[in-house]
PDB file of C-alpha atoms in Angstrom:
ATOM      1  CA  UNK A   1       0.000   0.000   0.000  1.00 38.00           C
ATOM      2  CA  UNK A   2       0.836   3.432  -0.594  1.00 38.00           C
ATOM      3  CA  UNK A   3       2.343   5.305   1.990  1.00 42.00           C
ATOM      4  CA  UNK A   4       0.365   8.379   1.716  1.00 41.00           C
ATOM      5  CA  UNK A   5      -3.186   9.273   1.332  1.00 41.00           C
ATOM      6  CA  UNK A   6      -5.233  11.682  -1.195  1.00 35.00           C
ATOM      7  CA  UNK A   7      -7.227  14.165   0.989  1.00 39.00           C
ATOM      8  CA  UNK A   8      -9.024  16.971  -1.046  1.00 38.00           C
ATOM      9  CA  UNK A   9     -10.476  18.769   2.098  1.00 39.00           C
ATOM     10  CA  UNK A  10      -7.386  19.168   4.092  1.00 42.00           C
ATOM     11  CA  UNK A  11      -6.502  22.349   2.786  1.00 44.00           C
ATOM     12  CA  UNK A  12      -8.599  24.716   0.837  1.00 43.00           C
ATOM     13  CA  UNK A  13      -8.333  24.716  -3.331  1.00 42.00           C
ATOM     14  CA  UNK A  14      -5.370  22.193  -3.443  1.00 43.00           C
ATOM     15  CA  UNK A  15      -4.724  18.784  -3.418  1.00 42.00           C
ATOM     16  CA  UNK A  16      -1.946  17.116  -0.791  1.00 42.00           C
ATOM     17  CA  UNK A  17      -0.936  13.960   0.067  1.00 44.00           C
ATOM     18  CA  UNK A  18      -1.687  12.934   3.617  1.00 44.00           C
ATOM     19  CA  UNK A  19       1.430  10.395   5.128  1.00 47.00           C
ATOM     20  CA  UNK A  20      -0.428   8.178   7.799  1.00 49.00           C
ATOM     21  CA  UNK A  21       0.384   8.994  11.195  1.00 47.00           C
ATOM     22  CA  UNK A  22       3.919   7.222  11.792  1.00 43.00           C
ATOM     23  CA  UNK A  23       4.933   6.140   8.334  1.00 49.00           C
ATOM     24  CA  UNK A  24       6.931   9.593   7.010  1.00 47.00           C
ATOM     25  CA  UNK A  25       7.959  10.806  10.312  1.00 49.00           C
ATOM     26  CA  UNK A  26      11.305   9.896  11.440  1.00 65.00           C
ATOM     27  CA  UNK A  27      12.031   6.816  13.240  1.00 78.00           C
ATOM     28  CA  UNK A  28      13.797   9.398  15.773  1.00 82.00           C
ATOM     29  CA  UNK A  29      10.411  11.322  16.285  1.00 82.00           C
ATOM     30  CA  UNK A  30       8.442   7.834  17.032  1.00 82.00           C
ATOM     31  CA  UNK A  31      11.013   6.567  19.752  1.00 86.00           C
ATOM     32  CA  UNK A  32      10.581   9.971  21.298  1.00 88.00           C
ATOM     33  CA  UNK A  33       6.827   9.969  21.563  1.00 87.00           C
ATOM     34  CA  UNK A  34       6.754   6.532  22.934  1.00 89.00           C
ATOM     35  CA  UNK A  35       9.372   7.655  25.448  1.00 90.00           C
ATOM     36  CA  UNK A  36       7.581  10.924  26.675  1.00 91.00           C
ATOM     37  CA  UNK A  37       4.144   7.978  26.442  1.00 89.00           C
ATOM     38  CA  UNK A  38       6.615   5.929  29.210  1.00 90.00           C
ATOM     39  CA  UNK A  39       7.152   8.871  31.492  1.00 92.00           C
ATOM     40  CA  UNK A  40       3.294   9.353  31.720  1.00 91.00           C
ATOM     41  CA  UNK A  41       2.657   5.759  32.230  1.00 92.00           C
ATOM     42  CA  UNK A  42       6.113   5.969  34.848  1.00 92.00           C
ATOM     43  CA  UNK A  43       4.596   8.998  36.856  1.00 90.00           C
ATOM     44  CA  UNK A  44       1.327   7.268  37.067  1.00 90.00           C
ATOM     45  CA  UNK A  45       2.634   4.403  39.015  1.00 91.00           C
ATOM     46  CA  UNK A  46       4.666   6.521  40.988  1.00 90.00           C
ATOM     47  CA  UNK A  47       1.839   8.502  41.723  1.00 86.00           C
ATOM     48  CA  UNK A  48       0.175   5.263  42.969  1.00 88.00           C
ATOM     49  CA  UNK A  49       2.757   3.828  44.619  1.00 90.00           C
ATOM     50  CA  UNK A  50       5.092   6.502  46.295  1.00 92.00           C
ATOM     51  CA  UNK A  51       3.178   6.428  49.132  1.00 92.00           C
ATOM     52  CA  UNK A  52       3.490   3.300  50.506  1.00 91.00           C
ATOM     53  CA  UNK A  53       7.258   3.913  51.650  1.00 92.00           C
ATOM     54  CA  UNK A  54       6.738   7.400  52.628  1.00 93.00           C
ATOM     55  CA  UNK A  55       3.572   6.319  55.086  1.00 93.00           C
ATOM     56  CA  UNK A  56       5.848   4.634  58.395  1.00 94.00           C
ATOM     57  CA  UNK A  57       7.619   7.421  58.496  1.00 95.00           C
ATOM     58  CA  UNK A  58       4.825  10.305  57.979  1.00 94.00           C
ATOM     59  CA  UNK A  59       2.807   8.490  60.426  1.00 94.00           C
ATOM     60  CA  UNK A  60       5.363   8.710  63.084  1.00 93.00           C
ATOM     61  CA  UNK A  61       6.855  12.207  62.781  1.00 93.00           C
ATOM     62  CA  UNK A  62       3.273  14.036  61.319  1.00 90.00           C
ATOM     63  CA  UNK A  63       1.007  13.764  64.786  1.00 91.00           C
ATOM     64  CA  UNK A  64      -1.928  12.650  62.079  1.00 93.00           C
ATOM     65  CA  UNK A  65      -4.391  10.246  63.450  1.00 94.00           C
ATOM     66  CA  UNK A  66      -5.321   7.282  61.678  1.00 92.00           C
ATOM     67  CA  UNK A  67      -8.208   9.309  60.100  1.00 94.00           C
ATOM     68  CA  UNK A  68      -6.112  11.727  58.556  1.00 95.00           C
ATOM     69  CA  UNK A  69      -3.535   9.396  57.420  1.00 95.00           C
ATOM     70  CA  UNK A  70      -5.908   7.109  55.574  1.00 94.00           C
ATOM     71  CA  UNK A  71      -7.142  10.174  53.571  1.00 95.00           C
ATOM     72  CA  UNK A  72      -3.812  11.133  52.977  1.00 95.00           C
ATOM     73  CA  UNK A  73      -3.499   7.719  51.378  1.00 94.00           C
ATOM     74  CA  UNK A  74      -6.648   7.607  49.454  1.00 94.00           C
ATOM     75  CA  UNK A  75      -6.193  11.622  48.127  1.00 95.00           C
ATOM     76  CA  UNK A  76      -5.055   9.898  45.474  1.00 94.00           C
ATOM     77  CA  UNK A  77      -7.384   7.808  44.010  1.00 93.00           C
ATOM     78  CA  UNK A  78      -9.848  10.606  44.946  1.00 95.00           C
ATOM     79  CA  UNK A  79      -8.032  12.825  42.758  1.00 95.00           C
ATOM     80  CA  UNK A  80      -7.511  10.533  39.896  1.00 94.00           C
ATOM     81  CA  UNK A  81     -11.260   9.690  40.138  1.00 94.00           C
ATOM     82  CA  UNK A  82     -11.836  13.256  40.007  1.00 95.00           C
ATOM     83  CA  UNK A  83     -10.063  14.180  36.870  1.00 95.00           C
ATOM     84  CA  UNK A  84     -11.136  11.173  35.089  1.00 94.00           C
ATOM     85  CA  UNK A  85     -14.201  12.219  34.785  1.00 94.00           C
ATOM     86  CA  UNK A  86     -13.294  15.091  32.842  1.00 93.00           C
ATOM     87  CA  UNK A  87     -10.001  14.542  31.060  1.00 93.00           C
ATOM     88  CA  UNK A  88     -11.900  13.472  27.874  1.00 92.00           C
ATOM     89  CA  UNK A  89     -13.939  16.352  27.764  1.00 93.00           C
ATOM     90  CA  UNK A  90     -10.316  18.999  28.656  1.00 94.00           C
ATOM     91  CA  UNK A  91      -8.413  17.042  25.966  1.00 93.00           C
ATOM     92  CA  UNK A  92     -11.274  17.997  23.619  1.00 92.00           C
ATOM     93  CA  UNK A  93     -11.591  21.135  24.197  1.00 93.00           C
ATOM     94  CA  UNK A  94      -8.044  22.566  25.108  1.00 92.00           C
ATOM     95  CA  UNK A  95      -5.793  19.660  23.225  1.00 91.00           C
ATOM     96  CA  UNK A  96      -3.974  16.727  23.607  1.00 91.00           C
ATOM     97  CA  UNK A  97      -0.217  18.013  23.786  1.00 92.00           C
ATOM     98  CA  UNK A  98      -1.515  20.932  26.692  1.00 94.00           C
ATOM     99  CA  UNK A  99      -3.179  18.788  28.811  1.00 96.00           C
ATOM    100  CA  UNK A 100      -0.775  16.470  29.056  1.00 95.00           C
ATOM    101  CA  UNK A 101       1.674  19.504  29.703  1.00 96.00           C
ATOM    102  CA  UNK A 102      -1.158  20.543  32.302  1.00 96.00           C
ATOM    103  CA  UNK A 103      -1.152  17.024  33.981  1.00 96.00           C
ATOM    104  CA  UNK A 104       3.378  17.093  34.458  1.00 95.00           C
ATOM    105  CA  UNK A 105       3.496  20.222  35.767  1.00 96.00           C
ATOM    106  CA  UNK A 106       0.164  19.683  37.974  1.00 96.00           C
ATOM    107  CA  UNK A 107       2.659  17.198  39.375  1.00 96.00           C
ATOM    108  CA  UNK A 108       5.401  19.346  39.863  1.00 96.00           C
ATOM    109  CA  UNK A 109       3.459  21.397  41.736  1.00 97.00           C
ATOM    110  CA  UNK A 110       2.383  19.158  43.922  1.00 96.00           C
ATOM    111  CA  UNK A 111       6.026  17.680  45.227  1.00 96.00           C
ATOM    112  CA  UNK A 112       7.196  20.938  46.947  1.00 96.00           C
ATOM    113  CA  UNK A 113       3.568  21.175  48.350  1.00 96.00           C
ATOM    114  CA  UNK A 114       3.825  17.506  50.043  1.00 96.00           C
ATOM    115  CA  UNK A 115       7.791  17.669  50.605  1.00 95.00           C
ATOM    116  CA  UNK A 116       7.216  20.770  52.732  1.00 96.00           C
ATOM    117  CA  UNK A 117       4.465  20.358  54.367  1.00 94.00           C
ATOM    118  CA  UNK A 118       3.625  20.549  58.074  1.00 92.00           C
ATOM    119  CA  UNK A 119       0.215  19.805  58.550  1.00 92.00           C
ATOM    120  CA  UNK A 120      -3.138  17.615  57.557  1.00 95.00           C
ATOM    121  CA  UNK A 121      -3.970  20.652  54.877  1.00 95.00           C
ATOM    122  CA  UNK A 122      -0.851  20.995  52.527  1.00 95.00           C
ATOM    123  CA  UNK A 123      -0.550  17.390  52.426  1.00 96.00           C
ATOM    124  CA  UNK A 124      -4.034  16.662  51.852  1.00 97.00           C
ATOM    125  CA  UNK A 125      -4.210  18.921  48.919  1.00 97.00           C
ATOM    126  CA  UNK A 126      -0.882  17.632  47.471  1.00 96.00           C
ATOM    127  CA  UNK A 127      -1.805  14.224  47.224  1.00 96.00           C
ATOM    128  CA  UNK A 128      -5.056  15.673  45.659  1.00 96.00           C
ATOM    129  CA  UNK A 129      -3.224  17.445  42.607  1.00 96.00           C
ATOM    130  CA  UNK A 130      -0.616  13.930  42.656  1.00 95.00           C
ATOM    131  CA  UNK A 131      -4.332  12.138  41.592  1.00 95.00           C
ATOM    132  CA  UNK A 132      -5.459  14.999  39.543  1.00 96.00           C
ATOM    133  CA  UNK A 133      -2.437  14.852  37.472  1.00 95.00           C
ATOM    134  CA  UNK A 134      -2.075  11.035  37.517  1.00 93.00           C
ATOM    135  CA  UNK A 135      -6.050  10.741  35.991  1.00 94.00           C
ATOM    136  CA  UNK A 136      -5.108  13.193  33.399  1.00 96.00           C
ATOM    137  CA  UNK A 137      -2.256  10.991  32.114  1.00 94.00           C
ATOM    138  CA  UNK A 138      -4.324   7.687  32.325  1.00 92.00           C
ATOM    139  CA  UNK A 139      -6.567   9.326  29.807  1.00 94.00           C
ATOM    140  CA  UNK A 140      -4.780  11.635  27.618  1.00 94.00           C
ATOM    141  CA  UNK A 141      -1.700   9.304  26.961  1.00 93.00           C
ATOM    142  CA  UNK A 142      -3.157   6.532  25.666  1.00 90.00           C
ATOM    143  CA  UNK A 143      -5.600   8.743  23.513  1.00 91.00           C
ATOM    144  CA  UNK A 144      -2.569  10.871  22.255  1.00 90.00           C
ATOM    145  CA  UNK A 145      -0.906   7.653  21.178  1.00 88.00           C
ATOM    146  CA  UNK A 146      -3.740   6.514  19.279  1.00 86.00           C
ATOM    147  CA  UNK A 147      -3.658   9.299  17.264  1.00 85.00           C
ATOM    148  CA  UNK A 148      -0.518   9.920  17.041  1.00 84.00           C
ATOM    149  CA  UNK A 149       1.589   6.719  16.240  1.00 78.00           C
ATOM    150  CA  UNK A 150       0.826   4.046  13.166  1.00 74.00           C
ATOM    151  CA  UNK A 151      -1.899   1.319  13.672  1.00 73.00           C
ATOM    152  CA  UNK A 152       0.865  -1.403  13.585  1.00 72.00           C
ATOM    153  CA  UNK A 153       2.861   1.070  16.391  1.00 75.00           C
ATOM    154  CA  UNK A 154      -0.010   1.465  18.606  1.00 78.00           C
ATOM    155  CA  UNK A 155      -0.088  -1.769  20.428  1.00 82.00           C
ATOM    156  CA  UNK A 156       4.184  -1.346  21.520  1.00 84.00           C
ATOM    157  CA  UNK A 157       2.465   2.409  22.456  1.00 84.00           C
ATOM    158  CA  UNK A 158       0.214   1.066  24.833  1.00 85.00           C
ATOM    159  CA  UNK A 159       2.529  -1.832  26.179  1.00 89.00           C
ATOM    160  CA  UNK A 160       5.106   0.713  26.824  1.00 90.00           C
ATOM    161  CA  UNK A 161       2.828   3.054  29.180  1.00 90.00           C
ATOM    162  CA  UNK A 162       1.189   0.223  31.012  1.00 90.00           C
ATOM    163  CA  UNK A 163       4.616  -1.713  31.343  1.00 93.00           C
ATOM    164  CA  UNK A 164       6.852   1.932  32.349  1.00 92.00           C
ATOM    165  CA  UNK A 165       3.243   2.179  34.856  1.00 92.00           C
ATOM    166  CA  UNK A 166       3.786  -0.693  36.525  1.00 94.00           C
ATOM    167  CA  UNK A 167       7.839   0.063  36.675  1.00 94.00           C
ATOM    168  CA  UNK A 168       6.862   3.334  38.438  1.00 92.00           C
ATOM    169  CA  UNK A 169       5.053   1.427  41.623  1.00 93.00           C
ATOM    170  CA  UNK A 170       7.931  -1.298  41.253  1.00 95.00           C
ATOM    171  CA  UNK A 171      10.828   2.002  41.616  1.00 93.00           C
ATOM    172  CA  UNK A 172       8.307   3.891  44.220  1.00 93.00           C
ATOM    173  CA  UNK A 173       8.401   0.526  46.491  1.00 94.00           C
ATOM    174  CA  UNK A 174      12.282   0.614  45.810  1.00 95.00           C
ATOM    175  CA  UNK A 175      12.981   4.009  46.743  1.00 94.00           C
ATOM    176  CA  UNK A 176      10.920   3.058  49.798  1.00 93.00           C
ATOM    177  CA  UNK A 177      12.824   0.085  50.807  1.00 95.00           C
ATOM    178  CA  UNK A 178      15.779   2.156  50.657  1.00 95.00           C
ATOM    179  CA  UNK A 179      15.138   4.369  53.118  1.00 94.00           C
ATOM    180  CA  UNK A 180      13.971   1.764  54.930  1.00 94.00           C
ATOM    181  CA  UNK A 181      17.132   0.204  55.527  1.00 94.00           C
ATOM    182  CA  UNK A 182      19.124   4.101  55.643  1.00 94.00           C
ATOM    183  CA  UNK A 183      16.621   4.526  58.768  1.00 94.00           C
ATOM    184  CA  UNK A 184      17.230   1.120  60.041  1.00 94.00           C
ATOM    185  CA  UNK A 185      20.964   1.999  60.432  1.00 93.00           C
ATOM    186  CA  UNK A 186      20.374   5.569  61.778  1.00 93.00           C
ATOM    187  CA  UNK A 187      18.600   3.619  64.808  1.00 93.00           C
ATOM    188  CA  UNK A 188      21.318   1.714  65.558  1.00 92.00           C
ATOM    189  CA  UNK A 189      23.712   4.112  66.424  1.00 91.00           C
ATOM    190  CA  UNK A 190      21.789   7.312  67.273  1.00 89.00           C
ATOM    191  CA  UNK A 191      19.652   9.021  70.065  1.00 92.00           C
ATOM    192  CA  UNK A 192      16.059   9.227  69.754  1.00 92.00           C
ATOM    193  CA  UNK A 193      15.544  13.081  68.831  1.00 93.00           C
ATOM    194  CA  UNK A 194      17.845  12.344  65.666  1.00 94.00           C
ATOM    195  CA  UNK A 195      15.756   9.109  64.728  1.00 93.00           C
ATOM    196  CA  UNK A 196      12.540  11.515  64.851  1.00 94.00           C
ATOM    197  CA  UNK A 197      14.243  14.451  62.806  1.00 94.00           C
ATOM    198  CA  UNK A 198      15.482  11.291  60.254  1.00 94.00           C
ATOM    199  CA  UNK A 199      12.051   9.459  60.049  1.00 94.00           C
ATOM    200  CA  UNK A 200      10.955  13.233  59.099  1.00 95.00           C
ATOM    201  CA  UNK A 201      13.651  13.854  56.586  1.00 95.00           C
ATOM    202  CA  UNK A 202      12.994  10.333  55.053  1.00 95.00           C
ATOM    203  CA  UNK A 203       9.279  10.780  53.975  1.00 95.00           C
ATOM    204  CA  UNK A 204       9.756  13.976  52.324  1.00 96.00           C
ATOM    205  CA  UNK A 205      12.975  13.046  50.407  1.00 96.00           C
ATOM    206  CA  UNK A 206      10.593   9.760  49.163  1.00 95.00           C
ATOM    207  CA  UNK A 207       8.134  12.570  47.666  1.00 96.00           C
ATOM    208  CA  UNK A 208      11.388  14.760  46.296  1.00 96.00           C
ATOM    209  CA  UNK A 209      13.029  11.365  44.875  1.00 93.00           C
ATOM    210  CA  UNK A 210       9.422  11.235  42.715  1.00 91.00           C
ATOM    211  CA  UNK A 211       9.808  14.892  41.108  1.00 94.00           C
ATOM    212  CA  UNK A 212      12.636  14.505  38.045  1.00 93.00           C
ATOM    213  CA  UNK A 213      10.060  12.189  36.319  1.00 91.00           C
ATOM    214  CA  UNK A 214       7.526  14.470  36.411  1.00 93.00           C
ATOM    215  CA  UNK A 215      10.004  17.365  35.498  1.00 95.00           C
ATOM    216  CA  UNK A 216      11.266  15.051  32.165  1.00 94.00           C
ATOM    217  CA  UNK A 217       7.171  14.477  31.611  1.00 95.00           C
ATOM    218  CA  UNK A 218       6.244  18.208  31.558  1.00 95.00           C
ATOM    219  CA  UNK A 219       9.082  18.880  29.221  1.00 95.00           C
ATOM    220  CA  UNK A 220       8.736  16.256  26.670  1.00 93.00           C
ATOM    221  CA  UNK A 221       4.716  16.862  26.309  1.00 93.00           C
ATOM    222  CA  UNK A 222       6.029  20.707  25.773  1.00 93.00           C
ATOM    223  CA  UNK A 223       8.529  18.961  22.832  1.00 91.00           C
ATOM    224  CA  UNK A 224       6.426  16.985  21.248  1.00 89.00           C
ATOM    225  CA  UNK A 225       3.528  18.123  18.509  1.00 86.00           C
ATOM    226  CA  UNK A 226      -0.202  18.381  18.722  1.00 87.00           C
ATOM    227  CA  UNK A 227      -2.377  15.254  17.731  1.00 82.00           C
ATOM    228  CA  UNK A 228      -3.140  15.483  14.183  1.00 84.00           C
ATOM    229  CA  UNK A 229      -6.547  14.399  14.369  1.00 87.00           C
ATOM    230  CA  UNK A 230      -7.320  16.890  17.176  1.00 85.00           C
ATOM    231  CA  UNK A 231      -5.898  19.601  15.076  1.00 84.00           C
ATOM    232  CA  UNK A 232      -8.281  18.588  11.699  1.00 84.00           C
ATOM    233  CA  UNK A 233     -11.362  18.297  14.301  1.00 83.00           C
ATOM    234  CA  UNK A 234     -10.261  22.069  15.243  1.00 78.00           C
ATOM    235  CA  UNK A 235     -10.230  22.977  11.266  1.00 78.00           C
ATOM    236  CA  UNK A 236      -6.592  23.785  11.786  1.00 77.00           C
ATOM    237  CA  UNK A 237      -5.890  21.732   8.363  1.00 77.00           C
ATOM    238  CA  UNK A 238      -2.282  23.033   7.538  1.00 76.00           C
ATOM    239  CA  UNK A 239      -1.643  22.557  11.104  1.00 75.00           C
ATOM    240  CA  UNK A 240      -2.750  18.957  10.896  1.00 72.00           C
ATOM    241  CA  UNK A 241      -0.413  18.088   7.959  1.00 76.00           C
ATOM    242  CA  UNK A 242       2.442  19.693   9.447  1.00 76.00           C
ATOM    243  CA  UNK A 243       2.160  17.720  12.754  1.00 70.00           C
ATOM    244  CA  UNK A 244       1.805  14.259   9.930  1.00 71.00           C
ATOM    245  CA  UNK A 245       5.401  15.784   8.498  1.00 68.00           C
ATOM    246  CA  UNK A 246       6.931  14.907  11.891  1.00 67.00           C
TER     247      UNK A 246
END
């Protein structure tokens, strides 16, 4: 089959060959799409999973009751729930490309917040935006690579973001077993004021070990072009063909 398509509508009074998504961009191009795909789908699980090495520590420095803590801990899910429900409708209206921008830097944002908090508040709403941004990507991703890459590149798409997902809870539980054993050692050898101020330090370097992937994220969705399709649905033809150039 031909690697280009005849579109008469695409731009007004002229006739132009339309490459299918994937086929006449450079090979360079596709690896980098599927690698800013794998940071979302790393951030989500990171998102999910950062938590769960952080909480010990949290719980015995924060003076949170259980209450507090468990909502700390679901914030999450709350927030990806949340966003869900309206990350179809965003990417729609404002674009692929921004909110996926929108959804990195939502995450940025919310490190510092959790990292330097001192209270049920700042965390609360920290681990809110950490769901809001982690919905975002579970939608806009996977619809961004749909429209983006080649049907015979879509399936690797989608198998990198779930696969780089589940690598992000893997590294989160990592990062938390490591500071695991760093305040393991601390408590062998030191006084019990500078086991609390380490147990306090640990939990919030957990949440700043978690920001560079969001950081790479934000800035690859800022590289990268606009959907193609989104940009024909806008009417922005000569946009469109560009972004099929790629």
């Amino acid at each position: 089959m031909s690697d280009v398509e005849s579109n008469r509508n695409l731009a007004p009074g002229r006739d132009v060959a339309i490459p299918r998504p994937g086929r006449s961009r450079g090979a360079a191009y596709n690896r980098f799409l599927l690698l800013v795909a794998g940071l979302g789908g790393l951030l989500y699980g990171v998102d999910v999973g950062i938590i769960g090495g952080a909480l010990p520590y949290l719980e015995a420095t924060s003076g949170l009751n259980a209450g507090q803590l468990s909502i700390i801990v679901a914030a999450v899910l709350l927030g990806s729930v949340i966003s869900t429900l309206f990350a179809g409708l965003l990417a729609d209206w404002m674009g692929r490309k921004p909110l996926m921008v929108l959804s990195g830097f939502t995450f940025i944002v919310s490190i510092p917040m959790i990292a330097l908090a001192h209270g049920y508040g700042p965390l609360f709403l920290g681990r809110l935006l950490q769901g809001i941004s982690g919905g975002f990507i579970g939608v806009v991703v996977p619809l961004y690579l749909a429209e983006c890459l080649s049907a015979s590149s879509r399936g690797k798409g989608t198998g990198i973001f779930q696969w780089l997902l589940t690598l992000g809870i893997v590294a989160a539980a990592l990062i938390g077993i490591y500071f695991s054993y760093r305040v393991a050692d601390v408590m062998r050898v030191a006084d019990a004021a500078t086991v609390f101020a380490f147990k306090d330090q640990a939990w919030r370097r957990i949440f700043w070990v978690s920001l560079p992937p969001g950081i790479l994220f934000a800035v690859g969705a800022l590289l990268v072009g606009e959907s193609p399709r989104w940009l024909f649905r806008r009417g922005k033809k000569d946009a469109a063909y560009s972004a099929l150039l790629r």
